[in-house]
């Protein structure tokens, strides 16, 4: 089997790690939380970095009128389907071994990823801005939107938003498909 | 005066060197004080190196300190009620203080001892005895709560307790005061030959720690003062000091101090196990409480035990031997190797040390100098390893540093004396302020002491602290024993009388300390695991409120339909699942304490409203920014009111 094919197949299969590894993480730091509060975001669910973190974040946030973190989201149903379809497609493309298809798969993933990030931004915006008008603690003009990527200060917390192991696997998979595209190019040169 | 430059230089040099020399010698020099302060200073946010569990004596509790800082972290309620933590006040813990004499709100806690595996501290449990109404408690070192209390029958003044064998096979409880066994109406003057001293061997379940009195040895009517297990080569033996071998029952200070020598009783508990297997015991009727707190139901239950199995040493050869020991020995301490048994004769001029090897040989050679109530008395010279001559006045207790040294407290001469095992020579002595009782080296009762510090626990404080009226603080002192000479580092105040302590390296406990109770594992029969399940139910005059608490409200927080004469049970569950977020609850006019409920836990208090009105309840533990708003109301209507039971939170 050609090296490029192997790279493409492995790259696509890496997507499947998203079913066990968290894609993203938001961590909230404050002095009275020495262990931090954290949310691990998977393609199927949100989970506290420690036992009780989701509830504790909800408790903190209810004072300023934020909604609870969602247990169900349409994304949690849609993302697994997209990931499985793309992984399968990638493997099939790998076996077919067409160089242009490698690139097409990479571009498709990049577009899907960007849509995903945009969707994440929209959710963060809503989560941080949709406040209960009866909230006990109100700061006019203050919003509580976590950063899309990076860190920022929100009241007494410092919020950090970064990809996690599953996210890095996704990037690695995409990188391998791009690699497969270039390697395939070299292989074609040799054949000619 | 015409001094040359040279002589001036010499004078200067001499002066300078004298100054340097006196700085090094100065015992109260500023530089030295600073280095002492550094040794006990634990910087803000840093942790202490050791836990010290110091009993409160007449406070009945066990307090947790850090060493070397001497800071107090927690007072664990054990034998005395504690309104702050609802210990003995809430429905869940009332059974813990149940005894054959009924509910007892106080106790006298003496000797904590930490569980061991292979002769080393394992940090799972602390056991502690109650002296007045004989009991042994087991405290979990995951939750720092008392999990179990067992009453000891046939016992009185439960003092030679609660020491554990090197794999925590047994915790022992020996009686200081002999009594008629079984108890009966008889003249006190007929004490001699009729009273008995029970030594109880309590089996500890290796997994859960549950205690069960496996057997009692019914000894002659002496006072069994203190005890320690053999270890290493002497594992399988237990040693008890005795006084009042005169068997006096009045003016004891004189009449129990007549004999030149009393005994150390050596008990072969492996032999006892053989006799138990062979059925050589008698089953006696008894009545004693066994109280167990279940962490899943957050509740304690009392089981009444109706019998106890006893062994008679007079009929069972090889079970007990007496080693004569001068004079009214108090402490009975076994060194880390298990070879030396130190008997601290309170009224003797020297410290007596017995050798286990010599004892075994004396037994094999039948080297007896007589017998007492059918128990062989070994020849004094045959078991003697050595004596520490003129060590001080009024020796009480000895602990070991694991480097071949022993440290003994002297009550009358008010000092700690360091001496060498084997050569019996005194190496160092340091005064205590004042009148030291027990001392403690972390792990000092094990094969592997952490020989870095010794804590002296004093009986008298006098002028050492700011005065606080006639009753001044009790006090302990910390000495550095890492060098050849001891160095006093710190005085620190304690809760109650710091009777005795057990210390352990923090790393053996810290990682396993529980942060909160998982709500999913809460099997309390009245637990309410979500706000949707909150409700109020009436059963005749009893009303059960199923309530939850979470930052920053109770659910329900408005209740109506309660009537004068009802018994209202508030079953309150803390829904938090976060570290260090307990909530409290208290009700105006409730004839009980507040509840202080840990995250994931359920507790219950009873309120019997006596007056019509609208009565508030509120959270007593500052929990959040909206803590002041964490409150609610209960409407109480007249006895014959027709108002229906209703409850709500925010109108829902």
PDB file of C-alpha atoms in Angstrom, chain B residues 143-271:
ATOM      1  CA  UNK B 143     -13.996  12.030  57.003  1.00  0.00           C
ATOM      2  CA  UNK B 144     -12.514  12.982  60.407  1.00  0.00           C
ATOM      3  CA  UNK B 145     -15.786  11.870  61.978  1.00  0.00           C
ATOM      4  CA  UNK B 146     -16.529   9.305  64.664  1.00  0.00           C
ATOM      5  CA  UNK B 147     -17.845   6.221  62.906  1.00  0.00           C
ATOM      6  CA  UNK B 148     -18.261   3.770  65.750  1.00  0.00           C
ATOM      7  CA  UNK B 149     -18.467   3.585  69.545  1.00  0.00           C
ATOM      8  CA  UNK B 150     -18.579   0.315  71.457  1.00  0.00           C
ATOM      9  CA  UNK B 151     -19.316   0.083  75.158  1.00  0.00           C
ATOM     10  CA  UNK B 152     -17.127  -2.168  77.320  1.00  0.00           C
ATOM     11  CA  UNK B 153     -18.936  -4.327  79.893  1.00  0.00           C
ATOM     12  CA  UNK B 154     -17.371  -5.545  83.186  1.00  0.00           C
ATOM     13  CA  UNK B 155     -15.115  -2.488  83.117  1.00  0.00           C
ATOM     14  CA  UNK B 156     -14.761   0.790  85.023  1.00  0.00           C
ATOM     15  CA  UNK B 157     -12.343   3.614  84.460  1.00  0.00           C
ATOM     16  CA  UNK B 158     -11.427   2.398  80.984  1.00  0.00           C
ATOM     17  CA  UNK B 159      -7.865   3.696  81.092  1.00  0.00           C
ATOM     18  CA  UNK B 160      -5.372   1.113  79.779  1.00  0.00           C
ATOM     19  CA  UNK B 161      -6.880   1.649  76.352  1.00  0.00           C
ATOM     20  CA  UNK B 162      -7.170   2.075  73.304  1.00  0.00           C
ATOM     21  CA  UNK B 163      -3.940   0.656  71.961  1.00  0.00           C
ATOM     22  CA  UNK B 164      -3.729  -1.321  68.742  1.00  0.00           C
ATOM     23  CA  UNK B 165      -1.662  -4.363  67.804  1.00  0.00           C
ATOM     24  CA  UNK B 166       0.708  -4.038  64.888  1.00  0.00           C
ATOM     25  CA  UNK B 167      -1.760  -5.170  62.214  1.00  0.00           C
ATOM     26  CA  UNK B 168      -4.753  -3.678  64.001  1.00  0.00           C
ATOM     27  CA  UNK B 169      -5.890  -7.208  64.829  1.00  0.00           C
ATOM     28  CA  UNK B 170      -7.104  -5.906  68.174  1.00  0.00           C
ATOM     29  CA  UNK B 171      -7.653  -2.686  70.001  1.00  0.00           C
ATOM     30  CA  UNK B 172      -7.487  -3.277  73.751  1.00  0.00           C
ATOM     31  CA  UNK B 173      -9.452  -1.805  76.609  1.00  0.00           C
ATOM     32  CA  UNK B 174      -8.282  -2.439  80.167  1.00  0.00           C
ATOM     33  CA  UNK B 175     -10.067  -1.440  83.335  1.00  0.00           C
ATOM     34  CA  UNK B 176      -8.340   0.937  85.748  1.00  0.00           C
ATOM     35  CA  UNK B 177     -10.868   0.311  88.503  1.00  0.00           C
ATOM     36  CA  UNK B 178     -11.688  -3.238  89.388  1.00  0.00           C
ATOM     37  CA  UNK B 179     -15.338  -3.933  90.149  1.00  0.00           C
ATOM     38  CA  UNK B 180     -17.537  -6.900  91.046  1.00  0.00           C
ATOM     39  CA  UNK B 181     -17.960  -9.051  87.929  1.00  0.00           C
ATOM     40  CA  UNK B 182     -20.835  -9.490  87.326  1.00  0.00           C
ATOM     41  CA  UNK B 183     -21.939  -6.288  89.072  1.00  0.00           C
ATOM     42  CA  UNK B 184     -23.809  -6.971  92.296  1.00  0.00           C
ATOM     43  CA  UNK B 185     -24.808  -5.455  95.625  1.00  0.00           C
ATOM     44  CA  UNK B 186     -21.928  -6.195  98.060  1.00  0.00           C
ATOM     45  CA  UNK B 187     -19.918  -4.477 100.799  1.00  0.00           C
ATOM     46  CA  UNK B 188     -17.063  -2.351  99.447  1.00  0.00           C
ATOM     47  CA  UNK B 189     -14.819  -3.641 102.244  1.00  0.00           C
ATOM     48  CA  UNK B 190     -14.970  -7.119 100.703  1.00  0.00           C
ATOM     49  CA  UNK B 191     -13.088  -5.833  97.640  1.00  0.00           C
ATOM     50  CA  UNK B 192     -10.004  -8.007  98.140  1.00  0.00           C
ATOM     51  CA  UNK B 193     -10.214 -11.272  96.238  1.00  0.00           C
ATOM     52  CA  UNK B 194     -13.743 -10.529  95.029  1.00  0.00           C
ATOM     53  CA  UNK B 195     -13.374  -7.633  92.606  1.00  0.00           C
ATOM     54  CA  UNK B 196     -12.066  -8.322  89.110  1.00  0.00           C
ATOM     55  CA  UNK B 197     -10.264  -6.370  86.409  1.00  0.00           C
ATOM     56  CA  UNK B 198     -11.413  -7.083  82.863  1.00  0.00           C
ATOM     57  CA  UNK B 199      -8.997  -6.695  79.954  1.00  0.00           C
ATOM     58  CA  UNK B 200     -10.978  -6.591  76.712  1.00  0.00           C
ATOM     59  CA  UNK B 201      -9.610  -7.583  73.332  1.00  0.00           C
ATOM     60  CA  UNK B 202     -11.659  -5.972  70.594  1.00  0.00           C
ATOM     61  CA  UNK B 203     -11.313  -7.465  67.134  1.00  0.00           C
ATOM     62  CA  UNK B 204     -11.159  -4.927  64.314  1.00  0.00           C
ATOM     63  CA  UNK B 205     -12.579  -5.862  60.937  1.00  0.00           C
ATOM     64  CA  UNK B 206      -9.692  -5.246  58.517  1.00  0.00           C
ATOM     65  CA  UNK B 207     -11.908  -3.812  55.779  1.00  0.00           C
ATOM     66  CA  UNK B 208     -14.496  -1.658  57.563  1.00  0.00           C
ATOM     67  CA  UNK B 209     -12.892  -1.321  60.964  1.00  0.00           C
ATOM     68  CA  UNK B 210     -15.991  -2.566  62.739  1.00  0.00           C
ATOM     69  CA  UNK B 211     -15.269  -3.559  66.325  1.00  0.00           C
ATOM     70  CA  UNK B 212     -16.380  -6.634  68.207  1.00  0.00           C
ATOM     71  CA  UNK B 213     -15.352  -7.686  71.724  1.00  0.00           C
ATOM     72  CA  UNK B 214     -13.688 -10.996  70.924  1.00  0.00           C
ATOM     73  CA  UNK B 215     -12.876 -11.920  74.522  1.00  0.00           C
ATOM     74  CA  UNK B 216     -12.163 -10.511  77.957  1.00  0.00           C
ATOM     75  CA  UNK B 217      -9.525 -11.764  80.351  1.00  0.00           C
ATOM     76  CA  UNK B 218     -10.824 -11.579  83.921  1.00  0.00           C
ATOM     77  CA  UNK B 219      -7.785 -10.542  85.956  1.00  0.00           C
ATOM     78  CA  UNK B 220      -7.280 -10.127  89.712  1.00  0.00           C
ATOM     79  CA  UNK B 221      -8.733  -6.976  91.248  1.00  0.00           C
ATOM     80  CA  UNK B 222      -5.775  -4.637  90.639  1.00  0.00           C
ATOM     81  CA  UNK B 223      -5.837  -1.305  88.812  1.00  0.00           C
ATOM     82  CA  UNK B 224      -4.756  -1.783  85.182  1.00  0.00           C
ATOM     83  CA  UNK B 225      -3.273   1.565  84.345  1.00  0.00           C
ATOM     84  CA  UNK B 226      -1.763   1.576  80.876  1.00  0.00           C
ATOM     85  CA  UNK B 227      -0.754  -0.865  78.197  1.00  0.00           C
ATOM     86  CA  UNK B 228       1.082  -1.375  74.954  1.00  0.00           C
ATOM     87  CA  UNK B 229       1.308  -4.171  72.435  1.00  0.00           C
ATOM     88  CA  UNK B 230       4.405  -6.150  71.673  1.00  0.00           C
ATOM     89  CA  UNK B 231       5.764  -5.597  68.171  1.00  0.00           C
ATOM     90  CA  UNK B 232       8.258  -7.326  65.938  1.00  0.00           C
ATOM     91  CA  UNK B 233       9.644 -10.197  68.004  1.00  0.00           C
ATOM     92  CA  UNK B 234       7.095  -9.641  70.788  1.00  0.00           C
ATOM     93  CA  UNK B 235       4.099  -9.426  68.436  1.00  0.00           C
ATOM     94  CA  UNK B 236       1.361 -11.580  69.933  1.00  0.00           C
ATOM     95  CA  UNK B 237       1.889 -10.215  73.446  1.00  0.00           C
ATOM     96  CA  UNK B 238       0.306  -7.307  75.262  1.00  0.00           C
ATOM     97  CA  UNK B 239       1.713  -5.616  78.369  1.00  0.00           C
ATOM     98  CA  UNK B 240      -0.319  -3.874  81.076  1.00  0.00           C
ATOM     99  CA  UNK B 241       0.967  -1.940  84.084  1.00  0.00           C
ATOM    100  CA  UNK B 242      -0.808  -2.476  87.392  1.00  0.00           C
ATOM    101  CA  UNK B 243      -0.993  -0.573  90.634  1.00  0.00           C
ATOM    102  CA  UNK B 244      -3.011  -1.226  93.758  1.00  0.00           C
ATOM    103  CA  UNK B 245      -1.827  -4.813  93.909  1.00  0.00           C
ATOM    104  CA  UNK B 246      -2.622  -4.170  97.590  1.00  0.00           C
ATOM    105  CA  UNK B 247      -6.304  -4.309  96.532  1.00  0.00           C
ATOM    106  CA  UNK B 248      -7.242  -1.334  98.676  1.00  0.00           C
ATOM    107  CA  UNK B 249     -10.588   0.357  98.269  1.00  0.00           C
ATOM    108  CA  UNK B 250     -10.194   3.413 100.474  1.00  0.00           C
ATOM    109  CA  UNK B 251      -7.648   6.200 100.910  1.00  0.00           C
ATOM    110  CA  UNK B 252      -5.924   4.778  97.875  1.00  0.00           C
ATOM    111  CA  UNK B 253      -3.196   7.412  97.781  1.00  0.00           C
ATOM    112  CA  UNK B 254      -1.760   5.734 100.846  1.00  0.00           C
ATOM    113  CA  UNK B 255      -3.189   2.233 100.847  1.00  0.00           C
ATOM    114  CA  UNK B 256      -2.458   1.517  97.183  1.00  0.00           C
ATOM    115  CA  UNK B 257       1.135   2.759  97.573  1.00  0.00           C
ATOM    116  CA  UNK B 258       2.430   0.222 100.076  1.00  0.00           C
ATOM    117  CA  UNK B 259       3.995  -2.506  97.937  1.00  0.00           C
ATOM    118  CA  UNK B 260       7.569  -1.911  96.747  1.00  0.00           C
ATOM    119  CA  UNK B 261       6.721  -3.564  93.509  1.00  0.00           C
ATOM    120  CA  UNK B 262       3.553  -3.946  91.503  1.00  0.00           C
ATOM    121  CA  UNK B 263       3.319  -5.867  88.243  1.00  0.00           C
ATOM    122  CA  UNK B 264       3.471  -5.557  84.520  1.00  0.00           C
ATOM    123  CA  UNK B 265       1.035  -8.183  83.243  1.00  0.00           C
ATOM    124  CA  UNK B 266       2.257  -9.871  80.068  1.00  0.00           C
ATOM    125  CA  UNK B 267      -0.702 -11.268  78.119  1.00  0.00           C
ATOM    126  CA  UNK B 268      -0.093 -13.825  75.391  1.00  0.00           C
ATOM    127  CA  UNK B 269      -3.028 -13.022  73.120  1.00  0.00           C
ATOM    128  CA  UNK B 270      -1.996 -15.584  70.513  1.00  0.00           C
ATOM    129  CA  UNK B 271      -2.387 -18.137  73.301  1.00  0.00           C
TER     130      UNK B 271
END
